[in-house]
CSV table of C-alpha atoms and ligand atoms in Angstrom, one decimal:
chain,number,residue,atom,x,y,z
B,198,UNK,CA,0.4,-3.2,30.4
B,199,UNK,CA,2.6,-2.9,27.4
B,200,UNK,CA,2.3,0.4,25.4
B,201,UNK,CA,3.8,1.5,22.2
B,202,UNK,CA,3.7,4.8,20.2
B,203,UNK,CA,4.2,5.3,16.5
B,204,UNK,CA,4.4,8.3,14.3
B,205,UNK,CA,3.4,8.7,10.6
B,206,UNK,CA,4.1,11.3,8.0
B,207,UNK,CA,2.9,11.6,4.4
B,208,UNK,CA,3.1,14.3,1.7
B,209,UNK,CA,1.6,14.4,-1.8
B,210,UNK,CA,1.9,17.1,-4.4
B,211,UNK,CA,-1.0,18.6,-6.2
B,212,UNK,CA,-1.9,17.1,-9.6
B,213,UNK,CA,-2.5,19.0,-12.8
B,214,UNK,CA,-4.9,16.2,-13.9
B,215,UNK,CA,-8.4,17.6,-13.6
B,216,UNK,CA,-9.7,14.0,-13.1
B,217,UNK,CA,-7.8,13.6,-9.8
B,218,UNK,CA,-10.2,14.0,-6.8
B,219,UNK,CA,-9.0,15.5,-3.5
B,220,UNK,CA,-9.6,13.0,-0.8
B,221,UNK,CA,-8.5,13.7,2.8
B,222,UNK,CA,-9.5,11.4,5.7
B,223,UNK,CA,-11.8,9.5,3.3
B,224,UNK,CA,-13.7,12.7,2.5
B,225,UNK,CA,-14.0,13.9,-1.1
B,226,UNK,CA,-13.5,17.7,-1.3
B,227,UNK,CA,-15.5,18.5,-4.4
B,228,UNK,CA,-14.1,21.0,-6.9
B,229,UNK,CA,-10.7,21.0,-5.2
B,230,UNK,CA,-7.4,20.0,-7.0
B,231,UNK,CA,-6.5,16.4,-6.4
B,232,UNK,CA,-3.1,15.1,-5.3
B,233,UNK,CA,-0.7,12.9,-7.3
B,234,UNK,CA,-0.5,9.3,-6.1
B,235,UNK,CA,-0.8,5.6,-6.9
B,236,UNK,CA,-3.8,5.3,-4.5
B,237,UNK,CA,-6.3,8.2,-3.8
B,238,UNK,CA,-3.3,10.0,-2.2
B,239,UNK,CA,-5.1,10.6,1.1
B,240,UNK,CA,-2.3,12.0,3.2
B,241,UNK,CA,-4.3,11.8,6.4
B,242,UNK,CA,-5.2,8.1,6.0
B,243,UNK,CA,-1.6,7.3,5.0
B,244,UNK,CA,-0.1,9.1,8.0
B,245,UNK,CA,-2.6,7.3,10.3
B,246,UNK,CA,-1.7,3.9,8.7
B,247,UNK,CA,2.0,4.6,9.0
B,248,UNK,CA,1.7,5.6,12.7
B,249,UNK,CA,-0.2,2.4,13.4
B,250,UNK,CA,2.4,0.2,11.6
B,251,UNK,CA,5.2,2.0,13.3
B,252,UNK,CA,3.7,1.6,16.8
B,253,UNK,CA,3.4,-2.2,16.2
B,254,UNK,CA,6.8,-2.5,14.6
B,255,UNK,CA,5.3,-3.7,11.4
B,256,UNK,CA,7.3,-1.6,9.0
B,257,UNK,CA,5.7,1.1,6.8
B,258,UNK,CA,3.0,1.6,4.4
B,259,UNK,CA,5.4,1.3,1.3
B,260,UNK,CA,6.3,-2.2,2.3
B,261,UNK,CA,2.7,-3.3,2.7
B,262,UNK,CA,1.2,-1.4,-0.2
B,263,UNK,CA,3.9,-1.0,-2.8
B,264,UNK,CA,3.1,1.6,-5.5
B,265,UNK,CA,4.2,-1.0,-8.1
B,266,UNK,CA,1.3,-3.3,-7.1
B,267,UNK,CA,-1.7,-2.8,-9.4
B,268,UNK,CA,-3.9,-4.2,-6.6
B,269,UNK,CA,-3.6,-0.8,-4.8
B,270,UNK,CA,-4.0,1.5,-7.8
B,271,UNK,CA,-6.6,4.1,-7.1
B,272,UNK,CA,-7.5,2.3,-3.9
B,273,UNK,CA,-9.7,4.1,-1.3
B,274,UNK,CA,-7.1,4.7,1.5
B,275,UNK,CA,-9.7,3.9,4.2
B,276,UNK,CA,-9.2,0.3,3.0
B,277,UNK,CA,-5.5,0.7,3.8
B,278,UNK,CA,-6.3,2.0,7.3
B,279,UNK,CA,-8.7,-0.9,7.9
B,280,UNK,CA,-6.2,-3.4,6.7
B,281,UNK,CA,-3.4,-2.0,8.8
B,282,UNK,CA,-5.6,-1.9,11.9
B,283,UNK,CA,-6.4,-5.5,11.4
B,284,UNK,CA,-2.7,-6.4,11.1
B,285,UNK,CA,-2.0,-4.5,14.3
B,286,UNK,CA,-4.8,-6.3,16.2
B,287,UNK,CA,-3.6,-9.7,14.8
B,288,UNK,CA,-0.4,-9.1,16.7
B,289,UNK,CA,-2.3,-8.8,19.9
B,290,UNK,CA,-2.5,-5.1,20.2
B,291,UNK,CA,-5.4,-2.8,21.1
B,292,UNK,CA,-5.4,0.5,19.4
B,293,UNK,CA,-5.8,3.3,21.9
B,294,UNK,CA,-6.2,6.4,19.7
B,295,UNK,CA,-4.6,8.2,16.7
B,296,UNK,CA,-4.2,11.9,16.4
B,297,UNK,CA,-3.6,13.4,13.0
B,298,UNK,CA,-2.7,16.8,11.7
B,299,UNK,CA,-3.2,17.9,8.1
B,300,UNK,CA,-1.2,20.9,6.9
B,301,UNK,CA,-2.3,22.9,3.9
B,302,UNK,CA,-3.3,26.4,2.9
B,303,UNK,CA,-6.5,25.2,1.2
B,304,UNK,CA,-9.1,23.8,1.2
B,305,UNK,CA,-10.7,24.7,4.5
B,306,UNK,CA,-10.8,21.5,6.6
B,307,UNK,CA,-12.8,22.5,9.6
B,308,UNK,CA,-16.3,22.0,8.0
B,309,UNK,CA,-15.4,18.4,7.1
B,310,UNK,CA,-13.5,17.5,10.2
B,311,UNK,CA,-16.3,15.6,11.9
B,312,UNK,CA,-16.8,13.5,8.8
B,313,UNK,CA,-13.0,12.8,8.4
B,314,UNK,CA,-12.8,11.8,12.1
B,315,UNK,CA,-15.8,9.5,11.8
B,316,UNK,CA,-14.5,7.7,8.7
B,317,UNK,CA,-11.0,7.4,10.0
B,318,UNK,CA,-12.2,6.2,13.4
B,319,UNK,CA,-14.5,3.6,11.8
B,320,UNK,CA,-11.6,2.3,9.6
B,321,UNK,CA,-9.1,2.2,12.5
B,322,UNK,CA,-11.7,0.8,15.0
B,323,UNK,CA,-10.5,3.4,17.5
B,324,UNK,CA,-10.8,7.1,18.0
B,325,UNK,CA,-9.0,9.1,15.4
B,326,UNK,CA,-8.9,12.9,15.8
B,327,UNK,CA,-8.0,15.3,13.0
B,328,UNK,CA,-6.6,18.8,13.2
B,329,UNK,CA,-6.2,21.1,10.3
B,330,UNK,CA,-3.3,23.6,10.2
B,331,UNK,CA,-2.3,26.3,7.8
B,332,UNK,CA,1.4,26.5,6.7
B,333,UNK,CA,1.4,30.3,7.2
B,334,UNK,CA,2.7,30.7,3.6
B,335,UNK,CA,6.0,29.0,4.5
B,336,UNK,CA,7.8,26.5,2.3
B,337,UNK,CA,6.3,24.0,-0.1
B,338,UNK,CA,3.0,23.6,1.8
B,339,UNK,CA,2.7,27.4,2.1
B,340,UNK,CA,3.2,27.7,-1.7
B,341,UNK,CA,0.2,25.4,-2.2
B,342,UNK,CA,2.4,22.7,-3.9
B,343,UNK,CA,0.9,19.9,-1.9
B,344,UNK,CA,-0.6,18.7,1.4
B,345,UNK,CA,1.1,16.9,4.2
B,346,UNK,CA,-0.2,14.8,7.1
B,347,UNK,CA,1.3,13.8,10.5
B,348,UNK,CA,-0.1,11.3,12.9
B,349,UNK,CA,0.7,9.7,16.2
B,350,UNK,CA,-0.8,6.4,17.4
B,351,UNK,CA,-0.9,4.7,20.7
B,352,UNK,CA,-1.4,1.0,21.0
B,353,UNK,CA,-1.4,-1.3,24.1
B,354,UNK,CA,-1.5,-4.9,25.1
B,355,UNK,CA,-2.5,-6.3,28.5
J,455,LIG,MG1,0.9,8.6,0.6
C-alpha cells in the first residue's frame, strides 16, 4: 500500500468590517469578529484543503483557488474542501483522515467542535478531527490579531 502525508497551514487576520462573519470549520460563530479574506476566510477548512493537496502532490490552495478569481469570492470554504477531496480521489487516492488544530484566544471552540468535525468530515468524505488551542498570549495570535489553522492529512492507495 502506498501512503502519503501532507500538512497545511493557514492564517487570516481579524477584519474591522462588521459585516464579515467568523466561519471556522464551516461553522458560523455568531457575534464574533470575522476574518479578512477573499473567501469566507475559514482557516480550518483552508488548512485541511492544503494538507490534502500537499499529500497528493497537487500543489496548494492558492494555485487552485486564486484570490484574483471572482468565482471564489465569498465562497463557503467547505466547497473548497469538497472540491479538493474530489481532486485527490480522482488521482486514485483514498483519504485516510485529517487532523486539524485551530489556534486562537477567542472564541471558545470546544462547544462547536462536534459541528466543525461533522461538516469538515462530510466535505472531505473522511474523518476530520478538530482541536482548539489557545496561544497563551504569545505573538500575533496571542494578541488576538487573527486565527491560524494547521492540519495533517494521510492518504493511501492500494
Ligand atoms: Mg486562507
